[in-house]
PDB file of C-alpha atoms in Angstrom:
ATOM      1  CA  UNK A  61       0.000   0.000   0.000  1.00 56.00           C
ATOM      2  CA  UNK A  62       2.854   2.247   0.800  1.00 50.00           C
ATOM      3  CA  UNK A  63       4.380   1.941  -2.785  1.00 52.00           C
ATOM      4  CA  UNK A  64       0.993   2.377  -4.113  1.00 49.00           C
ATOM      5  CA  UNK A  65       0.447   5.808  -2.347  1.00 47.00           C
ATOM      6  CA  UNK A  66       3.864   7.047  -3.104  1.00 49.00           C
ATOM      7  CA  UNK A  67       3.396   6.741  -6.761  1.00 49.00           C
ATOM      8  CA  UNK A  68      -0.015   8.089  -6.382  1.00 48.00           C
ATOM      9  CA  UNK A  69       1.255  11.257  -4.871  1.00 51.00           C
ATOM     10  CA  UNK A  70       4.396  12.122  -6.990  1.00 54.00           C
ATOM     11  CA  UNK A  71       2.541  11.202 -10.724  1.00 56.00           C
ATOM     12  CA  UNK A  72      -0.770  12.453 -10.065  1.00 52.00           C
ATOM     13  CA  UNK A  73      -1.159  16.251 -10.649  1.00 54.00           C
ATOM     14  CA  UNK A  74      -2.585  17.610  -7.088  1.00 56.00           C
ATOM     15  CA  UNK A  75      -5.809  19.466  -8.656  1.00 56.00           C
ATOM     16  CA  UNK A  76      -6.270  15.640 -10.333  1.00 52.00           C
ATOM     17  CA  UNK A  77      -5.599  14.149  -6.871  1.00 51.00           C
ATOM     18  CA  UNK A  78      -8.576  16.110  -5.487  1.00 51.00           C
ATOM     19  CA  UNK A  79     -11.323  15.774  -8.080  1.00 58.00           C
ATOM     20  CA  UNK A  80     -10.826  11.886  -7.757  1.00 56.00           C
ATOM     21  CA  UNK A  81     -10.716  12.028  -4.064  1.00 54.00           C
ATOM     22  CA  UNK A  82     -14.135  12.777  -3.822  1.00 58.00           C
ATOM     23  CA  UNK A  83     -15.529   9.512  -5.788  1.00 60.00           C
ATOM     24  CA  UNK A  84     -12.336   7.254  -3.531  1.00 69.00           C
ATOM     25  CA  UNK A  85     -12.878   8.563   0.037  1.00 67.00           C
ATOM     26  CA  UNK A  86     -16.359   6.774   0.681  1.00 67.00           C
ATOM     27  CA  UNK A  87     -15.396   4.009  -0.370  1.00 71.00           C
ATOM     28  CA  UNK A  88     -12.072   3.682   1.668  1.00 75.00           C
ATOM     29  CA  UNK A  89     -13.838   4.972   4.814  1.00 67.00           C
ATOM     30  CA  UNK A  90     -16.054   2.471   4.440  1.00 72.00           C
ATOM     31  CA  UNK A  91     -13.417  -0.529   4.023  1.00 74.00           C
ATOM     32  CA  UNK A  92     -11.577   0.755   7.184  1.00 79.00           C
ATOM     33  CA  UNK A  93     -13.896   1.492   9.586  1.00 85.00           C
ATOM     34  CA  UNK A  94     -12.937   0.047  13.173  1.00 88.00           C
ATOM     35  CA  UNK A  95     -12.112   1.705  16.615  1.00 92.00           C
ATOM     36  CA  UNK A  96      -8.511   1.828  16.802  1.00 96.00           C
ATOM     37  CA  UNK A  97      -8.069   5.671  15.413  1.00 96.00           C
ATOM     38  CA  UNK A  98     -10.530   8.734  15.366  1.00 97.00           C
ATOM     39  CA  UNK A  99     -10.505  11.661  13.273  1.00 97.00           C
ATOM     40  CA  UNK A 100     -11.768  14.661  15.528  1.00 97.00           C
ATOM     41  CA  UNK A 101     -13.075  16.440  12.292  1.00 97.00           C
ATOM     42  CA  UNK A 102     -15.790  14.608  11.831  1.00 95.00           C
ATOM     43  CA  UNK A 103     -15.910  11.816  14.581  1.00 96.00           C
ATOM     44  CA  UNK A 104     -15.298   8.911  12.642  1.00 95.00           C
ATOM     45  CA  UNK A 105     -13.412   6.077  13.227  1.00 96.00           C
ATOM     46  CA  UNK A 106     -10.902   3.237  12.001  1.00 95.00           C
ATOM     47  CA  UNK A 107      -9.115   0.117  12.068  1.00 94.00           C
ATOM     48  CA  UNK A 108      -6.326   2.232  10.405  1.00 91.00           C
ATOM     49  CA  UNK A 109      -5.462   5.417   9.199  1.00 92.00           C
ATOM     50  CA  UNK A 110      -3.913   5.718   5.358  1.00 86.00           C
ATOM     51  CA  UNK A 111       0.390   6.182   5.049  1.00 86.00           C
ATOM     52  CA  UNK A 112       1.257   9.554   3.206  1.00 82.00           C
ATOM     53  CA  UNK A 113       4.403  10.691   2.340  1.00 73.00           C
ATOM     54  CA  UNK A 114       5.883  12.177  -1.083  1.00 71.00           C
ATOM     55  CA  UNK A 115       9.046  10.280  -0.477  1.00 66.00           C
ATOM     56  CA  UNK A 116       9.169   8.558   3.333  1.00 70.00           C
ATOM     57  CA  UNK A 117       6.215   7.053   3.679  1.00 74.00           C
ATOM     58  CA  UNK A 118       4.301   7.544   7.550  1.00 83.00           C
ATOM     59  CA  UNK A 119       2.111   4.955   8.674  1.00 84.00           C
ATOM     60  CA  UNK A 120      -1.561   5.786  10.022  1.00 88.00           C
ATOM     61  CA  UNK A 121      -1.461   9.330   8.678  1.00 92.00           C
ATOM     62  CA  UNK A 122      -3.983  10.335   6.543  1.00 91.00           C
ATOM     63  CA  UNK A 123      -7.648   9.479   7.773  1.00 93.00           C
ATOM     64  CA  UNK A 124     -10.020   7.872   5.372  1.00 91.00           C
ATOM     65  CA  UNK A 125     -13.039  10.149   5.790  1.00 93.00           C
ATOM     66  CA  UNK A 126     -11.930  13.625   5.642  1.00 93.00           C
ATOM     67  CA  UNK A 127      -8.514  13.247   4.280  1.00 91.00           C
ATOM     68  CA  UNK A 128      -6.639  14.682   6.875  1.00 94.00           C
ATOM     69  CA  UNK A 129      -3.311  14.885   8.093  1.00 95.00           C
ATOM     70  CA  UNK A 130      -1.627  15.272  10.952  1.00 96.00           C
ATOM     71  CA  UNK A 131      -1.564  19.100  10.959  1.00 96.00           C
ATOM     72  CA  UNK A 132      -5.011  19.059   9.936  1.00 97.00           C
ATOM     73  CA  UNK A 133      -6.049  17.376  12.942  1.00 97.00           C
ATOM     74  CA  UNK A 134      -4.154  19.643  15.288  1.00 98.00           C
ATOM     75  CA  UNK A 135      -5.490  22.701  13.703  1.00 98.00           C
ATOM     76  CA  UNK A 136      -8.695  21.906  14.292  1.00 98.00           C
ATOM     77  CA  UNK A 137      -9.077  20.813  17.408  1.00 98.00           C
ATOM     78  CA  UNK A 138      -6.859  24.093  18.896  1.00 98.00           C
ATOM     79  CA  UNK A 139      -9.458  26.052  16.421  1.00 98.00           C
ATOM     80  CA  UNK A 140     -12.392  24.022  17.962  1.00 97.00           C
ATOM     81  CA  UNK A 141     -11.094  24.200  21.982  1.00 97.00           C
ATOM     82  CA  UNK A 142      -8.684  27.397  22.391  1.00 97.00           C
ATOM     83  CA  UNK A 143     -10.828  29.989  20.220  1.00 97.00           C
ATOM     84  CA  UNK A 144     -13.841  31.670  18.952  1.00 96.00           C
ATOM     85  CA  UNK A 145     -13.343  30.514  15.420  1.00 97.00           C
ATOM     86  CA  UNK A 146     -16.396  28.360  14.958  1.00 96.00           C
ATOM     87  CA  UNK A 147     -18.032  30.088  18.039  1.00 94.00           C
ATOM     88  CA  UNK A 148     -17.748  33.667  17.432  1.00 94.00           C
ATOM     89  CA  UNK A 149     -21.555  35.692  17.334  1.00 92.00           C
ATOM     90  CA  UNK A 150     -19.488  38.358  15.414  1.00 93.00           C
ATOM     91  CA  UNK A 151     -18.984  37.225  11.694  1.00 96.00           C
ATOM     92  CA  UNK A 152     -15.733  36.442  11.273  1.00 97.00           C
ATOM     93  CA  UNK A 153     -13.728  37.172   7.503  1.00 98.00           C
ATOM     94  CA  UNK A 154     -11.569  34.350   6.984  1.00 98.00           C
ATOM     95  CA  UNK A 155      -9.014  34.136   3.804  1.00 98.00           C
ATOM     96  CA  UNK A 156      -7.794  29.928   3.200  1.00 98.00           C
ATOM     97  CA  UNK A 157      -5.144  29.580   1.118  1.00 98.00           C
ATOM     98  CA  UNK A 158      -4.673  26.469  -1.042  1.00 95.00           C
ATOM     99  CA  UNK A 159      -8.132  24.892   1.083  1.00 95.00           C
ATOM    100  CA  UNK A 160      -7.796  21.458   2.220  1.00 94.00           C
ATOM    101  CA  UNK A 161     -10.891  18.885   1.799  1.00 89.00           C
ATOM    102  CA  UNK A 162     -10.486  18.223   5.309  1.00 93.00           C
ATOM    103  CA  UNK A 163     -11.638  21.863   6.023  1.00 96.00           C
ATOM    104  CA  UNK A 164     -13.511  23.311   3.007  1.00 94.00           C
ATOM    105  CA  UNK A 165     -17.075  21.828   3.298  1.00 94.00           C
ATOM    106  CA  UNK A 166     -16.687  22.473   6.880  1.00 96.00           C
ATOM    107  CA  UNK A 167     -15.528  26.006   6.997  1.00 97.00           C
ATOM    108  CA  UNK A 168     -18.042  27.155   3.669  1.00 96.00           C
ATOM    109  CA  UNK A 169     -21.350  25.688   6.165  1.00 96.00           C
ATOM    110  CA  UNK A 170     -20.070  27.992   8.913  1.00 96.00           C
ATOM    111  CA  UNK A 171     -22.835  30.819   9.484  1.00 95.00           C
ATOM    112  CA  UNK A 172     -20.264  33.106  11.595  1.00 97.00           C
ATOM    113  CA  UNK A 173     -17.397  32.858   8.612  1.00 97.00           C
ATOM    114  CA  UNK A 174     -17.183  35.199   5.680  1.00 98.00           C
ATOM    115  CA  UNK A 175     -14.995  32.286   3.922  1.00 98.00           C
ATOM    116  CA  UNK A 176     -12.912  33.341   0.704  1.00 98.00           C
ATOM    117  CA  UNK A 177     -10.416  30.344  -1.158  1.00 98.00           C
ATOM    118  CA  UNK A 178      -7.374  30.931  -2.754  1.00 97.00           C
ATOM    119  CA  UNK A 179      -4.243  29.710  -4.563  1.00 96.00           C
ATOM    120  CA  UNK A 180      -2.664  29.791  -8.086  1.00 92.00           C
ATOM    121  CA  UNK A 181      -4.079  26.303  -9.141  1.00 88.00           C
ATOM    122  CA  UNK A 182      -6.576  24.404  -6.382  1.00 88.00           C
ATOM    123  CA  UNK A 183     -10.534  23.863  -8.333  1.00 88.00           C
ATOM    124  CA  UNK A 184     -11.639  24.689  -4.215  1.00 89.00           C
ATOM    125  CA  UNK A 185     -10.611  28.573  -4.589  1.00 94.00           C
ATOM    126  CA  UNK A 186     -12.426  30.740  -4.890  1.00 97.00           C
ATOM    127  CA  UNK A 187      -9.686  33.254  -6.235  1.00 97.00           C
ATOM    128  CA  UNK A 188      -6.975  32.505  -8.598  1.00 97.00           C
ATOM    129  CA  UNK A 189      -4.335  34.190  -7.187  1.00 97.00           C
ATOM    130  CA  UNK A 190      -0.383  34.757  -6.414  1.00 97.00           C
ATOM    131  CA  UNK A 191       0.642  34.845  -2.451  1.00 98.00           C
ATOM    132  CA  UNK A 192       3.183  36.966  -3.368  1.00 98.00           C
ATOM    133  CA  UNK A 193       0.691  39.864  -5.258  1.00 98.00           C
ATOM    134  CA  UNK A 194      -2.422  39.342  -3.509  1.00 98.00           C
ATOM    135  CA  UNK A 195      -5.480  41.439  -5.214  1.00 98.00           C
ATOM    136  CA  UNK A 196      -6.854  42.135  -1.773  1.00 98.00           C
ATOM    137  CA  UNK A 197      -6.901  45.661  -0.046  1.00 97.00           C
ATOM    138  CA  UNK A 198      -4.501  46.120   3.130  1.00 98.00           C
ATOM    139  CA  UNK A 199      -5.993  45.194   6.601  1.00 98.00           C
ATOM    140  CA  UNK A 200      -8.748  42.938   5.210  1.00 98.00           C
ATOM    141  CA  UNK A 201      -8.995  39.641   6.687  1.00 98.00           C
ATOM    142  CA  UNK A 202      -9.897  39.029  10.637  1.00 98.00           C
ATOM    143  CA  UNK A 203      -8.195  35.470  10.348  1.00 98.00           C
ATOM    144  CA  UNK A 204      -5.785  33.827   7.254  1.00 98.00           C
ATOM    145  CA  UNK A 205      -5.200  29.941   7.374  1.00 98.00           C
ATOM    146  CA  UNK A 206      -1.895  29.265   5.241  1.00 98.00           C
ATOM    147  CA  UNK A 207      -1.157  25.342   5.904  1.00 96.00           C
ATOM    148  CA  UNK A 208       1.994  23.975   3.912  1.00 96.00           C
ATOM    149  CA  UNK A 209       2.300  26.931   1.718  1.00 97.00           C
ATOM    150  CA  UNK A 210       5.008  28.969   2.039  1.00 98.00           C
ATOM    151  CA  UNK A 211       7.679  26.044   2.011  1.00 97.00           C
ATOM    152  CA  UNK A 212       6.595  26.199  -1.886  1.00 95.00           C
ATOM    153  CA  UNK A 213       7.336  29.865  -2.614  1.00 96.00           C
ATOM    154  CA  UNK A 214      10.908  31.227  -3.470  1.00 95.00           C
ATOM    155  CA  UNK A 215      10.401  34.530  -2.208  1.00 97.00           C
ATOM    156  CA  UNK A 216       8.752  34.027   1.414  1.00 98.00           C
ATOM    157  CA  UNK A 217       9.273  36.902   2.650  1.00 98.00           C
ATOM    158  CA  UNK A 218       7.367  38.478  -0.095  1.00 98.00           C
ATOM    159  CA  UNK A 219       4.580  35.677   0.442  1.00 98.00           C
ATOM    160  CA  UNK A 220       4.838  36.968   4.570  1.00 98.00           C
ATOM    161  CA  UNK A 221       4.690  40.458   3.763  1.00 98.00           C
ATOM    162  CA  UNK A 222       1.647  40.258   1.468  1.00 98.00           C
ATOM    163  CA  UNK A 223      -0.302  38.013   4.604  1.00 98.00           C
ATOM    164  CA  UNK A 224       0.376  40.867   7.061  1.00 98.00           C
ATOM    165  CA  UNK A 225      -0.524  43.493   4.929  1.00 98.00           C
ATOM    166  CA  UNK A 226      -4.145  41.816   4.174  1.00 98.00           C
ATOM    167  CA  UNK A 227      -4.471  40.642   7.752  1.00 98.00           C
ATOM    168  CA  UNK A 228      -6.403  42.881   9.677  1.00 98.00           C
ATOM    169  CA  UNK A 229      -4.597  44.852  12.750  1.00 98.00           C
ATOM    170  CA  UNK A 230      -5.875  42.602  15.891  1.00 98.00           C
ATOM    171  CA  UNK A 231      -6.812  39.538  13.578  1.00 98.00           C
ATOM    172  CA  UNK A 232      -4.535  36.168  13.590  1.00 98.00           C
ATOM    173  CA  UNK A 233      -3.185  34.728  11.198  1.00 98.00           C
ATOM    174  CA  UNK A 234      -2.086  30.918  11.547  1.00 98.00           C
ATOM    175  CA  UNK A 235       0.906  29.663   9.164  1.00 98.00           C
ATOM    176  CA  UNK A 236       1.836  25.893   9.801  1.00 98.00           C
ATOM    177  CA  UNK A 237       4.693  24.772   7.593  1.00 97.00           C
ATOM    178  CA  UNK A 238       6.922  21.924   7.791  1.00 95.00           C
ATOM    179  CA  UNK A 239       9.376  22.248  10.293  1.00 96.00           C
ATOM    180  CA  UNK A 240      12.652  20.409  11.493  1.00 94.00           C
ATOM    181  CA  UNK A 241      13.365  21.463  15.036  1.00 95.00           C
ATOM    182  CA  UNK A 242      16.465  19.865  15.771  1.00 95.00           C
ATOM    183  CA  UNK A 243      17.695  23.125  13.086  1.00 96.00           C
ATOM    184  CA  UNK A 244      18.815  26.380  14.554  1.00 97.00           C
ATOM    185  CA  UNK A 245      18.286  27.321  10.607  1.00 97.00           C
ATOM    186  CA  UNK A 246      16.205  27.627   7.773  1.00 97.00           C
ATOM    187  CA  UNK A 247      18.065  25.429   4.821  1.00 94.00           C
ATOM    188  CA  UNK A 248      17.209  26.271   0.907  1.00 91.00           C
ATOM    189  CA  UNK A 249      20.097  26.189  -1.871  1.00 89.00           C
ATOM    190  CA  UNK A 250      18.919  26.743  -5.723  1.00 87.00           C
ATOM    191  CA  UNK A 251      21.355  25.475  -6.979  1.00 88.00           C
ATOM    192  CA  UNK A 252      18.871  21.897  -6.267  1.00 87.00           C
ATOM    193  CA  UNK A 253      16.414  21.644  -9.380  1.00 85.00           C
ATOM    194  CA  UNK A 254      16.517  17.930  -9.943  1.00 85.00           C
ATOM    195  CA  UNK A 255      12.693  16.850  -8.819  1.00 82.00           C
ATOM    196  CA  UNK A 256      14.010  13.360  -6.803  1.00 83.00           C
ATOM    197  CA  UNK A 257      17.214  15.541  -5.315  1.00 85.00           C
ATOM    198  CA  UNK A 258      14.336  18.242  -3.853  1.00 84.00           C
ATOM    199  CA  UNK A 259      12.797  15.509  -2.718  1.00 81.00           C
ATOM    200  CA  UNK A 260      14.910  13.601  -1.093  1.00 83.00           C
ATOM    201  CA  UNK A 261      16.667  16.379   0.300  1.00 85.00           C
ATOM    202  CA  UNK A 262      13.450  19.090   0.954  1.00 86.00           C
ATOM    203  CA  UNK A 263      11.126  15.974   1.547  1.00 83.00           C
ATOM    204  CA  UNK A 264       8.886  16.617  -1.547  1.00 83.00           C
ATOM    205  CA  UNK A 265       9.584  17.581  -4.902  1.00 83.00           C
ATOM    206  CA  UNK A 266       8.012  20.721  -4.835  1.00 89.00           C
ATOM    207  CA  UNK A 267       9.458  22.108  -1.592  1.00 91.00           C
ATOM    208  CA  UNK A 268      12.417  25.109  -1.488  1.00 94.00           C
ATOM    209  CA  UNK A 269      13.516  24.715   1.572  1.00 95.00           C
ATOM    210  CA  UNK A 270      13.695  22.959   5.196  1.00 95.00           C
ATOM    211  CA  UNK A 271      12.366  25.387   7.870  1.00 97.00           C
ATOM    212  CA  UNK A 272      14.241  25.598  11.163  1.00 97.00           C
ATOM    213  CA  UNK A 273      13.595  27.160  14.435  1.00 97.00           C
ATOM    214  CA  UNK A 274      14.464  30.721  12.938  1.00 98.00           C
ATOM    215  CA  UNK A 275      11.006  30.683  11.342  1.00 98.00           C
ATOM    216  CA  UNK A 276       9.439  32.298  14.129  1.00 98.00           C
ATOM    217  CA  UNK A 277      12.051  34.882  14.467  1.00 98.00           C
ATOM    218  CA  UNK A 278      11.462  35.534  10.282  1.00 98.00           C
ATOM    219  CA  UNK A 279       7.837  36.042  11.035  1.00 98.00           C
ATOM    220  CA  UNK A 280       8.407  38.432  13.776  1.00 98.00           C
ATOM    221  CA  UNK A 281      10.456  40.375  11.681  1.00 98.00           C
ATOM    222  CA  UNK A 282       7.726  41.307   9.607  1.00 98.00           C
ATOM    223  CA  UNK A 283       6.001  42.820  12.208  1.00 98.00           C
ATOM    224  CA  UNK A 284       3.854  39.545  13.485  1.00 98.00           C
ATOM    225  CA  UNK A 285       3.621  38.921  16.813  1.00 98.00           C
ATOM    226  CA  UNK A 286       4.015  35.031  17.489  1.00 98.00           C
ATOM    227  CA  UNK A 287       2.971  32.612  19.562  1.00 98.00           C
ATOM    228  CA  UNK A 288       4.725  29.304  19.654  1.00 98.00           C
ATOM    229  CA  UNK A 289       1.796  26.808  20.435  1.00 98.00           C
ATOM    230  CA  UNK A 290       2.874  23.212  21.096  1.00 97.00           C
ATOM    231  CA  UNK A 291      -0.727  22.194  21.432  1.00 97.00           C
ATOM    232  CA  UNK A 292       0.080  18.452  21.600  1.00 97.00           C
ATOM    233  CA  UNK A 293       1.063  18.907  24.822  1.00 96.00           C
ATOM    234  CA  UNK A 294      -1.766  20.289  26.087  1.00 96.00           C
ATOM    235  CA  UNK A 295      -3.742  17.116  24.876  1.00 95.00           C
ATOM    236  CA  UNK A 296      -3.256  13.775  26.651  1.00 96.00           C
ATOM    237  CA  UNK A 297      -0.970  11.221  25.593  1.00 96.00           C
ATOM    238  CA  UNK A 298      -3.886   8.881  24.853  1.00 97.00           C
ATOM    239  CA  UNK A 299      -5.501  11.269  22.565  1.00 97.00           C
ATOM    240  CA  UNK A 300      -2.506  12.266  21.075  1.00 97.00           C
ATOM    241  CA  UNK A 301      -2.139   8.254  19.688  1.00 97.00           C
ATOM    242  CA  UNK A 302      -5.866   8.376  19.135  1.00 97.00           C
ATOM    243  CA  UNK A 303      -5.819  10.926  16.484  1.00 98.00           C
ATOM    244  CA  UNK A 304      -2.781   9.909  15.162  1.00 96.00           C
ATOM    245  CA  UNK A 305      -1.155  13.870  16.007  1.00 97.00           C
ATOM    246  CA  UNK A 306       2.360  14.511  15.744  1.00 95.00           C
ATOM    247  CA  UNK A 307       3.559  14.684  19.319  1.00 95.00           C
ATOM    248  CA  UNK A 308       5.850  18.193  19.477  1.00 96.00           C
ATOM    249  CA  UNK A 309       4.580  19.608  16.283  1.00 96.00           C
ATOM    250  CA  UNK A 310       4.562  23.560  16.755  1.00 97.00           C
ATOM    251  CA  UNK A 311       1.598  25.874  15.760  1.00 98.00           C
ATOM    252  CA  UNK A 312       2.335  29.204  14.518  1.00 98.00           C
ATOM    253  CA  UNK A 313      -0.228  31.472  15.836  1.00 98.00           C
ATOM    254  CA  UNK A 314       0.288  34.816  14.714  1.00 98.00           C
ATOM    255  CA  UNK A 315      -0.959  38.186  15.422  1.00 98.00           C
ATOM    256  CA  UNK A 316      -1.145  41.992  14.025  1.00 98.00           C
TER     257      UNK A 316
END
């Protein structure tokens, strides 16, 4: 199965991947339902959760019914427990770039979101647009969800400075990316064009660099104000295994 998913993933063109995800992912949640693992986006549960990987493959990773990840999971329940996002009696504007299935039906039937899509090539956005020359007017958006984006773009700091300027002052912004902690600092080199060399050395074909610990620090220097949030610590062990979360992995919760 793992060889099967790997060659999925790096052969199949993503927009592809998602159109025929929607006529596969009945059918698989069906075919793996148990008790072992529970998604907390929707509830449902399995004898085993999908591997995923563009070139390591990670067991029990991606769940049946929603497709999500790891990082999907975690977002949503510190969304669900530690704010007002699906709560708030004040409509809330919310900008999603490059909108996950896990999320989109989910976020687009929330009455308190103002929900707008975007990226340069998902069919879920609602805008065709470049991070780096956003056609949105400055202090815009009460809350921007950027999940796995900006390991993609060459020029982040052009990507970061467009998010702040569209955020709204007061609003949060949250900007999960891959992340190797055990590095003081960010790694990209250029020079690295060869699709199986980015991958095996960036973890996925498509990536531009490894992000370190100095990614707060970058985001700060735009002018965000950062919160660190190692959320799986504030869950319990048992949960932690349950949902199939990756223990340690830090949330970037950021402010304006």
């Amino acid at each position: 199965m793992k060889k099967v998913f790997k060659f999925i993933l790096n052969t199949i063109p993503r927009p592809l991947l998602i159109r025929l995800s929607y006529v596969v992912r009945p059918i698989l949640a069906l075919a793996l339902s148990g008790t072992k693992f529970t998604d907390p986006i929707d509830g449902k549960s399995f004898r085993m959760f999908l591997p995923y990987g563009y070139g390591t493959q990670r067991n029990n990773v991606l769940s049946p019914s929603t497709l999500s990840l790891e990082r999907h999971r975690l977002l949503w329940l510190y969304l669900n427990n530690e704010t007002n996002f699906f709560k708030s009696a004040e409509k809330k504007k919310v900008l999603h770039f490059a909108p996950e299935q896990a999320f989109y039906k989910l976020f687009r039937n929330q009455k308190n979101l103002n929900y707008t899509t975007t990226d340069l090539f998902s069919p879920l956005a609602d805008v065709k647009a470049d991070i780096c020359n956003l056609p949105f007017e400055d202090n815009q958006y009460d809350v921007i969800l950027c999940n796995h984006v900006l390991e993609h773009i060459p020029d982040d700091t052009k990507a970061m400075q467009e998010l702040y300027r569209v955020l709204k002052p007061g609003g949060m912004a949250i900007l999960q990316i891959p992340q190797d902690l055990s590095r003081a600092t960010t790694f990209a080199d250029d020079s690295i064009t060869d699709q199986k060399e980015r991958a095996k050395i960036f973890g996925q074909y498509d990536h531009v660099r490894i992000y370190g610990r100095d990614y707060f620090e970058k985001l700060r220097s735009i002018g965000f104000k950062v919160i660190e949030e190692d959320y799986t610590h504030k869950i319990s062990p048992e949960l932690v295994e349950k949902y199939c979360l990756a223990k340690g992995e830090i949330i970037p919760v950021c402010f304006k």
